[in-house]
């Protein structure tokens, strides 16, 4: 066991001394933010169960404990304090918390902000960024239909027809596959459905200029930006109302 | 004119330094001099274009009129091309070093078939731990392996040289990543051609 730490003259417990179930709600939520930051999957599962056991609504557990924790992770990733491996561990921890909450959220009819169809484009099998976006969007209250990797335009079209999403998200890691996003957007235009959708694109070699060039509504640098952009564009769209 | 060829500065990725130097020596291109940027920039492609910009300015200040960039696009999403265009210099054609080692024609033909292939070069085989395993955190968190490599099916070792030790290292890397192994000898591919053209 690690020794207790003397900090500002006060003896602070080391992490190993902390018993989650003994913490009051506000401290437990802060501890869960720390545990998410450290990618501690089992602790997150335990924290979620404790809060639910104390009568917390699943939606509150999701937003106050998990999403807020991942927001901090996202900021530190953006600022170069955390790196990809740490973010993936955090994402794994959040995923395990989400697995507990997902059926409960469905049962309790948690508010839905909008619907998104997302997938990595044809020829590309890289999905780390796309998976992070899916998870963060789900955490932010979006219904996410994840098409996985290597999606030809037909697959996007089928999903759009079936699910009638507000947002189409496309991801690519390779310089050789990113131009396919334009193929998809051009097909949406040909079918006359481009303006029915918000199109978001992302991936390491992309930039804002590329996003504009392929006809997307926005390029999203990371998962946190994707969530903020999606929220802003969906709310603008809803405010627009019928013509 | 004294008949000596004009000095050319090659600004290349540290990942291909050994290969560039070998080509210069074998083909007796002594008027080509090499300077390299850190190979680790490949984990931060956003650093490549600004660093090349700076290196070109430095080379110009040292009196080099002719400069060649020993990079493909390398995940810069066109940013490197903008820098090259602004300075009036050229780079190696292709999206990645894998492509120019294979040769652009072969790369384009195999692109679909190799979609689930993780390419490894001599450099990556030689520096597998320091360049891949450690930066990806797999030494500390091997459980992340399938998040990174779960969608790949095979490791294709694009060998620049005939080196049994490197082949064994590449095989071991494939095993560690849980991938099937395939070796293809490429030699230096389009890199030799590009340097020869630059030298002429």
CSV table of C-alpha atoms in Angstrom, one decimal:
chain,number,residue,atom,x,y,z
A,1,UNK,CA,0.0,0.0,0.0
A,2,UNK,CA,1.2,3.5,-0.9
A,3,UNK,CA,1.8,5.8,2.1
A,4,UNK,CA,-0.5,8.7,2.8
A,5,UNK,CA,0.6,11.9,1.2
A,6,UNK,CA,1.2,15.1,3.2
A,7,UNK,CA,-0.2,17.9,1.1
A,8,UNK,CA,-0.6,21.5,2.2
A,9,UNK,CA,-0.1,20.3,5.8
A,10,UNK,CA,-3.0,17.9,5.5
A,11,UNK,CA,-2.7,14.2,5.4
A,12,UNK,CA,-4.3,13.2,2.1
A,13,UNK,CA,-5.2,9.6,1.5
A,14,UNK,CA,-3.4,7.8,-1.4
A,15,UNK,CA,-5.6,6.4,-4.1
A,16,UNK,CA,-5.3,3.0,-2.7
A,17,UNK,CA,-6.8,4.1,0.6
A,18,UNK,CA,-9.9,5.4,-1.0
A,19,UNK,CA,-13.1,3.4,-0.6
A,20,UNK,CA,-15.5,4.7,-3.2
A,21,UNK,CA,-18.6,3.6,-1.5
A,22,UNK,CA,-17.6,5.7,1.6
A,23,UNK,CA,-17.3,9.0,-0.4
A,24,UNK,CA,-20.2,11.5,-0.5
A,25,UNK,CA,-21.7,12.0,-3.9
A,26,UNK,CA,-19.7,15.2,-4.8
A,27,UNK,CA,-16.4,13.6,-3.8
A,28,UNK,CA,-17.3,10.4,-5.6
A,29,UNK,CA,-18.0,12.2,-8.8
A,30,UNK,CA,-14.6,14.0,-8.6
A,31,UNK,CA,-12.9,10.8,-7.8
A,32,UNK,CA,-14.6,9.2,-10.9
A,33,UNK,CA,-13.2,12.1,-13.0
A,34,UNK,CA,-9.7,11.2,-11.6
A,35,UNK,CA,-10.3,7.5,-12.3
A,36,UNK,CA,-11.5,8.2,-15.8
A,37,UNK,CA,-8.3,10.3,-16.3
A,38,UNK,CA,-6.3,7.4,-15.1
A,39,UNK,CA,-8.2,4.9,-17.2
A,40,UNK,CA,-9.3,2.8,-14.3
A,41,UNK,CA,-12.1,0.7,-15.8
A,42,UNK,CA,-13.1,-1.3,-12.7
A,43,UNK,CA,-13.2,1.8,-10.5
A,44,UNK,CA,-15.5,3.5,-13.0
A,45,UNK,CA,-17.8,0.5,-13.1
A,46,UNK,CA,-17.9,0.5,-9.3
A,47,UNK,CA,-18.5,4.3,-9.2
A,48,UNK,CA,-21.4,4.0,-11.7
A,49,UNK,CA,-23.0,1.3,-9.7
A,50,UNK,CA,-22.7,3.2,-6.4
A,51,UNK,CA,-24.3,6.3,-7.9
A,52,UNK,CA,-27.1,4.3,-9.4
A,53,UNK,CA,-27.6,2.5,-6.1
A,54,UNK,CA,-27.9,5.9,-4.4
A,55,UNK,CA,-30.8,6.7,-6.7
A,56,UNK,CA,-29.0,8.8,-9.3
A,57,UNK,CA,-30.7,9.0,-12.7
A,58,UNK,CA,-28.7,7.2,-15.3
A,59,UNK,CA,-28.6,10.4,-17.4
A,60,UNK,CA,-27.0,12.3,-14.4
A,61,UNK,CA,-24.4,9.6,-13.9
A,62,UNK,CA,-23.5,9.8,-17.6
A,63,UNK,CA,-23.3,13.5,-17.9
A,64,UNK,CA,-21.9,14.5,-14.5
A,65,UNK,CA,-19.5,11.7,-13.8
A,66,UNK,CA,-18.5,10.2,-17.2
A,67,UNK,CA,-18.9,12.9,-19.8
A,68,UNK,CA,-17.5,15.6,-17.6
A,69,UNK,CA,-14.5,13.4,-16.8
A,70,UNK,CA,-14.0,12.7,-20.5
A,71,UNK,CA,-14.2,16.4,-21.2
A,72,UNK,CA,-11.2,17.0,-19.0
A,73,UNK,CA,-9.4,14.1,-20.7
A,74,UNK,CA,-10.2,15.7,-24.1
A,75,UNK,CA,-8.9,19.1,-23.0
A,76,UNK,CA,-5.6,17.7,-21.8
A,77,UNK,CA,-5.2,15.7,-25.0
A,78,UNK,CA,-5.8,18.8,-27.0
A,79,UNK,CA,-3.2,20.7,-24.8
A,80,UNK,CA,-0.6,18.0,-25.3
A,81,UNK,CA,-0.7,16.9,-21.6
A,82,UNK,CA,-2.2,13.5,-22.4
A,83,UNK,CA,-1.4,11.3,-25.4
A,84,UNK,CA,-3.2,8.7,-27.4
A,85,UNK,CA,-2.5,5.7,-25.2
A,86,UNK,CA,-3.9,7.5,-22.1
A,87,UNK,CA,-6.9,8.7,-24.0
A,88,UNK,CA,-7.6,5.2,-25.1
A,89,UNK,CA,-7.4,3.9,-21.6
A,90,UNK,CA,-9.8,6.6,-20.5
A,91,UNK,CA,-12.1,5.7,-23.4
A,92,UNK,CA,-12.1,2.1,-22.4
A,93,UNK,CA,-13.0,3.0,-18.8
A,94,UNK,CA,-15.8,5.2,-20.1
A,95,UNK,CA,-17.0,2.5,-22.4
A,96,UNK,CA,-17.4,0.1,-19.5
A,97,UNK,CA,-19.4,2.7,-17.6
A,98,UNK,CA,-21.6,3.3,-20.7
A,99,UNK,CA,-22.2,-0.4,-21.0
A,100,UNK,CA,-23.9,-0.3,-17.6
A,101,UNK,CA,-25.8,2.9,-18.3
A,102,UNK,CA,-26.9,2.3,-21.9
A,103,UNK,CA,-29.9,-0.1,-21.2
A,104,UNK,CA,-31.0,2.1,-18.3
A,105,UNK,CA,-30.9,5.2,-20.4
A,106,UNK,CA,-33.1,3.6,-22.9
A,107,UNK,CA,-35.5,2.5,-20.2
A,108,UNK,CA,-35.7,5.9,-18.6
A,109,UNK,CA,-36.1,7.8,-21.8
A,110,UNK,CA,-33.1,10.1,-21.4
A,111,UNK,CA,-33.3,13.2,-23.6
A,112,UNK,CA,-32.0,12.7,-27.2
A,113,UNK,CA,-30.2,15.6,-28.8
A,114,UNK,CA,-30.2,14.2,-32.3
A,115,UNK,CA,-29.2,11.3,-34.4
A,116,UNK,CA,-25.9,10.6,-36.1
A,117,UNK,CA,-24.8,8.0,-38.7
A,118,UNK,CA,-21.0,7.7,-38.6
A,119,UNK,CA,-18.4,5.6,-40.4
A,120,UNK,CA,-14.9,5.4,-41.7
A,121,UNK,CA,-14.8,5.8,-45.5
A,122,UNK,CA,-14.1,3.2,-48.1
A,123,UNK,CA,-10.6,1.8,-48.2
A,124,UNK,CA,-9.8,2.9,-44.7
A,125,UNK,CA,-9.8,0.6,-41.6
A,126,UNK,CA,-8.7,3.1,-39.0
A,127,UNK,CA,-11.3,3.7,-36.4
A,128,UNK,CA,-9.8,4.9,-33.2
A,129,UNK,CA,-10.8,8.5,-33.7
A,130,UNK,CA,-14.2,7.5,-35.1
A,131,UNK,CA,-14.9,5.3,-32.1
A,132,UNK,CA,-14.0,8.1,-29.7
A,133,UNK,CA,-16.4,10.4,-31.5
A,134,UNK,CA,-19.1,7.8,-31.4
A,135,UNK,CA,-18.7,7.3,-27.7
A,136,UNK,CA,-18.5,11.0,-26.9
A,137,UNK,CA,-21.6,11.8,-29.1
A,138,UNK,CA,-23.5,9.0,-27.4
A,139,UNK,CA,-22.4,10.5,-24.0
A,140,UNK,CA,-23.7,13.9,-25.1
A,141,UNK,CA,-27.1,12.5,-25.8
A,142,UNK,CA,-27.0,11.7,-29.5
A,143,UNK,CA,-28.3,8.4,-30.9
A,144,UNK,CA,-25.3,7.0,-32.8
A,145,UNK,CA,-25.5,4.5,-35.6
A,146,UNK,CA,-21.9,3.4,-36.2
A,147,UNK,CA,-21.3,1.8,-39.6
A,148,UNK,CA,-17.8,0.7,-38.7
A,149,UNK,CA,-14.9,0.8,-41.2
A,150,UNK,CA,-14.5,0.7,-45.0
A,151,UNK,CA,-17.8,2.2,-46.0
A,152,UNK,CA,-18.7,2.7,-49.7
A,153,UNK,CA,-21.2,5.4,-50.5
A,154,UNK,CA,-24.0,2.9,-50.8
A,155,UNK,CA,-23.7,1.9,-47.2
A,156,UNK,CA,-24.0,5.6,-46.1
A,157,UNK,CA,-27.0,6.1,-48.3
A,158,UNK,CA,-28.8,2.9,-46.9
A,159,UNK,CA,-28.1,4.1,-43.4
A,160,UNK,CA,-29.4,7.6,-44.1
A,161,UNK,CA,-32.6,6.2,-45.6
A,162,UNK,CA,-33.2,3.8,-42.8
A,163,UNK,CA,-32.3,6.0,-39.8
A,164,UNK,CA,-33.0,9.5,-41.1
A,165,UNK,CA,-30.2,11.1,-39.1
A,166,UNK,CA,-29.5,14.7,-38.4
A,167,UNK,CA,-25.8,14.2,-38.9
A,168,UNK,CA,-23.6,12.2,-41.2
A,169,UNK,CA,-20.0,11.8,-39.8
A,170,UNK,CA,-17.1,10.5,-41.9
A,171,UNK,CA,-13.7,9.7,-40.8
A,172,UNK,CA,-10.4,8.9,-42.6
A,173,UNK,CA,-6.8,8.5,-41.5
A,174,UNK,CA,-5.1,8.1,-44.9
A,175,UNK,CA,-4.3,10.7,-47.4
A,176,UNK,CA,-5.3,8.2,-50.0
A,177,UNK,CA,-8.8,7.6,-48.6
A,178,UNK,CA,-9.8,11.1,-47.5
A,179,UNK,CA,-10.9,12.3,-51.0
A,180,UNK,CA,-13.6,9.6,-50.8
A,181,UNK,CA,-15.5,12.0,-48.6
A,182,UNK,CA,-16.2,14.2,-51.6
A,183,UNK,CA,-17.6,11.2,-53.5
A,184,UNK,CA,-20.1,10.7,-50.6
A,185,UNK,CA,-21.0,14.4,-50.4
A,186,UNK,CA,-21.4,14.7,-54.2
A,187,UNK,CA,-23.6,11.6,-54.2
A,188,UNK,CA,-25.8,13.2,-51.5
A,189,UNK,CA,-26.1,16.3,-53.7
A,190,UNK,CA,-27.0,14.2,-56.7
A,191,UNK,CA,-29.7,12.5,-54.7
A,192,UNK,CA,-31.0,15.9,-53.5
A,193,UNK,CA,-30.5,15.0,-49.8
A,194,UNK,CA,-27.3,17.0,-49.0
A,195,UNK,CA,-29.2,19.8,-47.3
A,196,UNK,CA,-31.2,17.4,-45.2
A,197,UNK,CA,-28.0,16.5,-43.3
A,198,UNK,CA,-25.3,18.1,-41.3
A,199,UNK,CA,-22.0,16.6,-42.6
A,200,UNK,CA,-19.1,16.4,-40.2
A,201,UNK,CA,-15.7,15.1,-41.2
A,202,UNK,CA,-12.6,14.3,-39.2
A,203,UNK,CA,-9.3,12.4,-39.3
A,204,UNK,CA,-5.6,13.1,-38.7
A,205,UNK,CA,-4.6,14.4,-42.2
A,206,UNK,CA,-7.7,16.6,-42.6
A,207,UNK,CA,-8.1,20.3,-42.0
A,208,UNK,CA,-10.7,22.9,-42.2
A,209,UNK,CA,-9.8,23.8,-45.7
A,210,UNK,CA,-10.3,20.2,-46.8
A,211,UNK,CA,-13.6,20.0,-45.0
A,212,UNK,CA,-14.8,23.0,-47.0
A,213,UNK,CA,-13.4,21.6,-50.2
A,214,UNK,CA,-15.3,18.4,-49.9
A,215,UNK,CA,-18.5,20.2,-49.1
A,216,UNK,CA,-18.8,19.3,-45.4
A,217,UNK,CA,-20.5,21.6,-42.9
A,218,UNK,CA,-17.5,21.3,-40.6
A,219,UNK,CA,-14.2,19.7,-40.0
A,220,UNK,CA,-13.8,18.5,-36.4
A,221,UNK,CA,-10.3,18.3,-35.0
A,222,UNK,CA,-11.1,15.9,-32.2
A,223,UNK,CA,-14.0,14.1,-30.5
A,224,UNK,CA,-14.7,17.1,-28.1
A,225,UNK,CA,-14.9,19.5,-31.0
A,226,UNK,CA,-17.2,17.1,-32.9
A,227,UNK,CA,-19.6,17.0,-29.9
A,228,UNK,CA,-19.6,20.8,-29.6
A,229,UNK,CA,-20.0,21.3,-33.3
A,230,UNK,CA,-22.8,18.8,-33.6
A,231,UNK,CA,-24.7,20.3,-30.7
A,232,UNK,CA,-24.4,23.8,-32.1
A,233,UNK,CA,-25.3,22.9,-35.7
A,234,UNK,CA,-28.2,20.7,-34.6
A,235,UNK,CA,-29.6,23.4,-32.3
A,236,UNK,CA,-29.3,26.0,-35.1
A,237,UNK,CA,-31.1,23.6,-37.4
A,238,UNK,CA,-33.9,23.0,-34.9
A,239,UNK,CA,-34.3,26.7,-34.4
A,240,UNK,CA,-34.6,27.3,-38.1
A,241,UNK,CA,-38.0,25.5,-38.0
A,242,UNK,CA,-40.1,24.7,-41.0
A,243,UNK,CA,-39.9,26.9,-44.1
B,1,UNK,CA,31.7,27.2,-64.7
B,2,UNK,CA,34.1,24.7,-63.2
B,3,UNK,CA,32.1,21.7,-64.5
B,4,UNK,CA,31.4,20.5,-61.0
B,5,UNK,CA,27.7,19.6,-60.3
B,6,UNK,CA,25.7,22.0,-58.3
B,7,UNK,CA,25.5,21.1,-54.6
B,8,UNK,CA,22.0,19.9,-53.6
B,9,UNK,CA,20.6,19.8,-50.1
B,10,UNK,CA,18.3,16.8,-49.3
B,11,UNK,CA,16.0,17.5,-46.4
B,12,UNK,CA,14.6,14.1,-45.4
B,13,UNK,CA,12.8,12.2,-42.8
B,14,UNK,CA,15.0,10.5,-40.3
B,15,UNK,CA,13.2,7.2,-41.1
B,16,UNK,CA,15.0,7.1,-44.5
B,17,UNK,CA,18.4,8.5,-43.6
B,18,UNK,CA,20.2,5.2,-43.9
B,19,UNK,CA,18.7,4.5,-47.3
B,20,UNK,CA,19.4,8.0,-48.7
B,21,UNK,CA,23.0,7.8,-47.5
B,22,UNK,CA,23.4,4.4,-49.0
B,23,UNK,CA,22.1,5.6,-52.4
B,24,UNK,CA,24.4,8.6,-52.3
B,25,UNK,CA,27.4,6.4,-51.7
B,26,UNK,CA,26.5,3.6,-54.1
B,27,UNK,CA,25.6,6.0,-57.0
B,28,UNK,CA,28.5,8.3,-56.1
B,29,UNK,CA,26.3,11.4,-55.8
B,30,UNK,CA,28.7,13.3,-53.6
B,31,UNK,CA,27.2,16.6,-54.4
B,32,UNK,CA,24.0,15.6,-52.5
B,33,UNK,CA,24.2,16.4,-48.8
B,34,UNK,CA,21.7,15.2,-46.4
B,35,UNK,CA,20.1,16.8,-43.4
B,36,UNK,CA,17.3,15.0,-41.5
B,37,UNK,CA,14.3,15.9,-39.4
B,38,UNK,CA,13.4,13.6,-36.4
B,39,UNK,CA,11.7,10.3,-37.5
B,40,UNK,CA,9.4,10.8,-34.5
B,41,UNK,CA,7.6,13.6,-36.3
B,42,UNK,CA,5.6,10.7,-37.9
B,43,UNK,CA,3.7,10.5,-34.7
B,44,UNK,CA,2.9,14.2,-35.0
B,45,UNK,CA,2.5,14.9,-38.7
B,46,UNK,CA,1.4,18.4,-38.0
B,47,UNK,CA,5.0,19.2,-37.1
B,48,UNK,CA,6.4,18.1,-40.5
B,49,UNK,CA,5.4,21.0,-42.8
B,50,UNK,CA,6.5,23.8,-40.4
B,51,UNK,CA,9.8,22.0,-39.7
B,52,UNK,CA,10.5,21.5,-43.4
B,53,UNK,CA,9.7,25.2,-44.0
B,54,UNK,CA,12.3,26.1,-41.4
B,55,UNK,CA,14.9,23.7,-42.8
B,56,UNK,CA,14.4,25.0,-46.3
B,57,UNK,CA,15.0,28.6,-45.1
B,58,UNK,CA,18.1,27.4,-43.2
B,59,UNK,CA,19.5,25.6,-46.3
B,60,UNK,CA,18.9,28.7,-48.4
B,61,UNK,CA,20.7,30.8,-45.9
B,62,UNK,CA,23.6,28.4,-46.1
B,63,UNK,CA,23.7,29.0,-49.9
B,64,UNK,CA,21.9,26.0,-51.3
B,65,UNK,CA,19.9,27.0,-54.3
B,66,UNK,CA,18.8,23.4,-55.1
B,67,UNK,CA,16.9,21.6,-52.4
B,68,UNK,CA,14.9,18.3,-52.5
B,69,UNK,CA,12.5,17.2,-49.8
B,70,UNK,CA,12.9,13.5,-48.9
B,71,UNK,CA,9.3,13.1,-47.7
B,72,UNK,CA,6.1,11.8,-49.2
B,73,UNK,CA,2.9,13.6,-48.0
B,74,UNK,CA,3.3,11.6,-44.8
B,75,UNK,CA,0.0,12.5,-43.3
B,76,UNK,CA,0.4,16.2,-43.7
B,77,UNK,CA,-2.8,16.4,-45.7
B,78,UNK,CA,-1.3,18.6,-48.4
B,79,UNK,CA,0.4,21.0,-46.0
B,80,UNK,CA,3.8,19.8,-47.0
B,81,UNK,CA,3.0,20.4,-50.7
B,82,UNK,CA,2.0,24.0,-49.9
B,83,UNK,CA,5.4,24.6,-48.2
B,84,UNK,CA,7.3,23.0,-51.2
B,85,UNK,CA,5.3,25.0,-53.7
B,86,UNK,CA,6.0,28.3,-51.8
B,87,UNK,CA,9.8,27.6,-51.9
B,88,UNK,CA,9.8,26.1,-55.4
B,89,UNK,CA,11.2,22.8,-54.3
B,90,UNK,CA,10.0,19.2,-55.0
B,91,UNK,CA,9.4,16.2,-52.8
B,92,UNK,CA,9.1,12.5,-53.4
B,93,UNK,CA,5.9,11.6,-55.1
B,94,UNK,CA,3.4,9.5,-53.1
B,95,UNK,CA,1.4,9.4,-49.9
B,96,UNK,CA,3.9,7.6,-47.7
B,97,UNK,CA,7.4,6.1,-47.7
B,98,UNK,CA,5.7,2.7,-48.1
B,99,UNK,CA,4.4,3.9,-51.4
B,100,UNK,CA,7.7,5.1,-52.8
B,101,UNK,CA,9.6,2.0,-51.6
B,102,UNK,CA,7.1,-0.2,-53.3
B,103,UNK,CA,7.0,2.1,-56.3
B,104,UNK,CA,3.9,4.2,-56.9
B,105,UNK,CA,2.7,1.9,-59.7
B,106,UNK,CA,2.8,-1.2,-57.5
B,107,UNK,CA,1.4,0.7,-54.6
B,108,UNK,CA,-1.6,1.9,-56.5
B,109,UNK,CA,-2.3,-1.6,-57.9
B,110,UNK,CA,-2.1,-3.2,-54.4
B,111,UNK,CA,-3.9,-0.5,-52.5
B,112,UNK,CA,-7.2,-2.4,-52.3
B,113,UNK,CA,-5.7,-5.8,-51.7
B,114,UNK,CA,-3.5,-4.4,-49.0
B,115,UNK,CA,-6.2,-2.5,-47.2
B,116,UNK,CA,-5.8,-4.6,-44.0
B,117,UNK,CA,-2.0,-4.7,-44.3
B,118,UNK,CA,0.2,-3.0,-41.8
B,119,UNK,CA,3.3,-2.0,-43.6
B,120,UNK,CA,6.7,-2.3,-42.0
B,121,UNK,CA,10.0,-1.0,-43.5
B,122,UNK,CA,13.6,-1.8,-42.6
B,123,UNK,CA,13.5,1.2,-40.3
B,124,UNK,CA,10.4,0.1,-38.5
B,125,UNK,CA,11.7,-3.5,-38.1
B,126,UNK,CA,14.9,-2.1,-36.7
B,127,UNK,CA,13.2,0.4,-34.3
B,128,UNK,CA,10.0,-1.5,-33.6
B,129,UNK,CA,10.1,-1.0,-29.8
B,130,UNK,CA,11.3,2.6,-29.7
B,131,UNK,CA,9.3,3.9,-32.6
B,132,UNK,CA,6.1,1.9,-32.3
B,133,UNK,CA,5.6,-0.1,-29.1
B,134,UNK,CA,6.6,2.7,-26.7
B,135,UNK,CA,4.9,5.7,-28.3
B,136,UNK,CA,1.7,3.7,-28.6
B,137,UNK,CA,2.0,2.8,-24.9
B,138,UNK,CA,1.9,-1.0,-25.7
B,139,UNK,CA,4.8,-1.7,-23.4
B,140,UNK,CA,2.8,-0.3,-20.5
B,141,UNK,CA,-0.6,-1.3,-21.7
B,142,UNK,CA,-0.5,-4.4,-24.0
B,143,UNK,CA,-4.3,-4.6,-23.7
B,144,UNK,CA,-4.5,-1.6,-26.1
B,145,UNK,CA,-3.1,-3.8,-28.9
B,146,UNK,CA,-6.4,-4.7,-30.5
B,147,UNK,CA,-7.7,-1.1,-30.3
B,148,UNK,CA,-4.7,-0.1,-32.6
B,149,UNK,CA,-4.3,-3.2,-34.7
B,150,UNK,CA,-7.6,-5.1,-34.4
B,151,UNK,CA,-8.6,-4.2,-38.0
B,152,UNK,CA,-5.4,-5.3,-39.6
B,153,UNK,CA,-4.9,-8.8,-40.8
B,154,UNK,CA,-1.3,-9.1,-41.8
B,155,UNK,CA,2.0,-7.3,-41.4
B,156,UNK,CA,3.7,-6.8,-44.8
B,157,UNK,CA,7.4,-6.4,-44.4
B,158,UNK,CA,8.6,-4.2,-47.2
B,159,UNK,CA,12.3,-5.0,-47.1
B,160,UNK,CA,14.7,-2.5,-48.5
B,161,UNK,CA,17.7,-4.9,-48.0
B,162,UNK,CA,18.3,-8.6,-47.9
B,163,UNK,CA,18.9,-8.9,-44.2
B,164,UNK,CA,17.9,-12.1,-42.3
B,165,UNK,CA,18.1,-10.5,-38.9
B,166,UNK,CA,15.7,-7.8,-39.9
B,167,UNK,CA,13.3,-10.3,-41.4
B,168,UNK,CA,13.3,-12.2,-38.1
B,169,UNK,CA,12.6,-8.9,-36.2
B,170,UNK,CA,9.7,-8.2,-38.6
B,171,UNK,CA,8.3,-11.7,-38.0
B,172,UNK,CA,8.5,-11.3,-34.3
B,173,UNK,CA,6.8,-7.9,-34.6
B,174,UNK,CA,4.0,-9.5,-36.6
B,175,UNK,CA,3.6,-12.1,-33.9
B,176,UNK,CA,3.5,-9.5,-31.2
B,177,UNK,CA,0.8,-7.6,-33.0
B,178,UNK,CA,-1.2,-10.7,-33.6
B,179,UNK,CA,-0.9,-10.5,-37.4
B,180,UNK,CA,0.0,-12.8,-40.2
B,181,UNK,CA,3.4,-12.2,-41.8
B,182,UNK,CA,4.4,-11.5,-45.4
B,183,UNK,CA,7.8,-10.3,-46.7
B,184,UNK,CA,8.1,-8.4,-50.0
B,185,UNK,CA,11.5,-7.2,-51.2
B,186,UNK,CA,11.2,-3.7,-52.5
B,187,UNK,CA,14.8,-2.3,-52.5
B,188,UNK,CA,14.8,1.5,-52.5
B,189,UNK,CA,12.0,1.7,-55.1
B,190,UNK,CA,11.2,5.2,-56.3
B,191,UNK,CA,13.6,6.8,-53.8
B,192,UNK,CA,16.6,5.9,-55.9
B,193,UNK,CA,15.0,7.3,-59.0
B,194,UNK,CA,14.0,10.5,-57.2
B,195,UNK,CA,17.5,11.1,-55.9
B,196,UNK,CA,19.1,10.3,-59.3
B,197,UNK,CA,16.8,12.8,-61.0
B,198,UNK,CA,17.6,15.4,-58.3
B,199,UNK,CA,21.3,14.8,-58.8
B,200,UNK,CA,21.3,15.3,-62.5
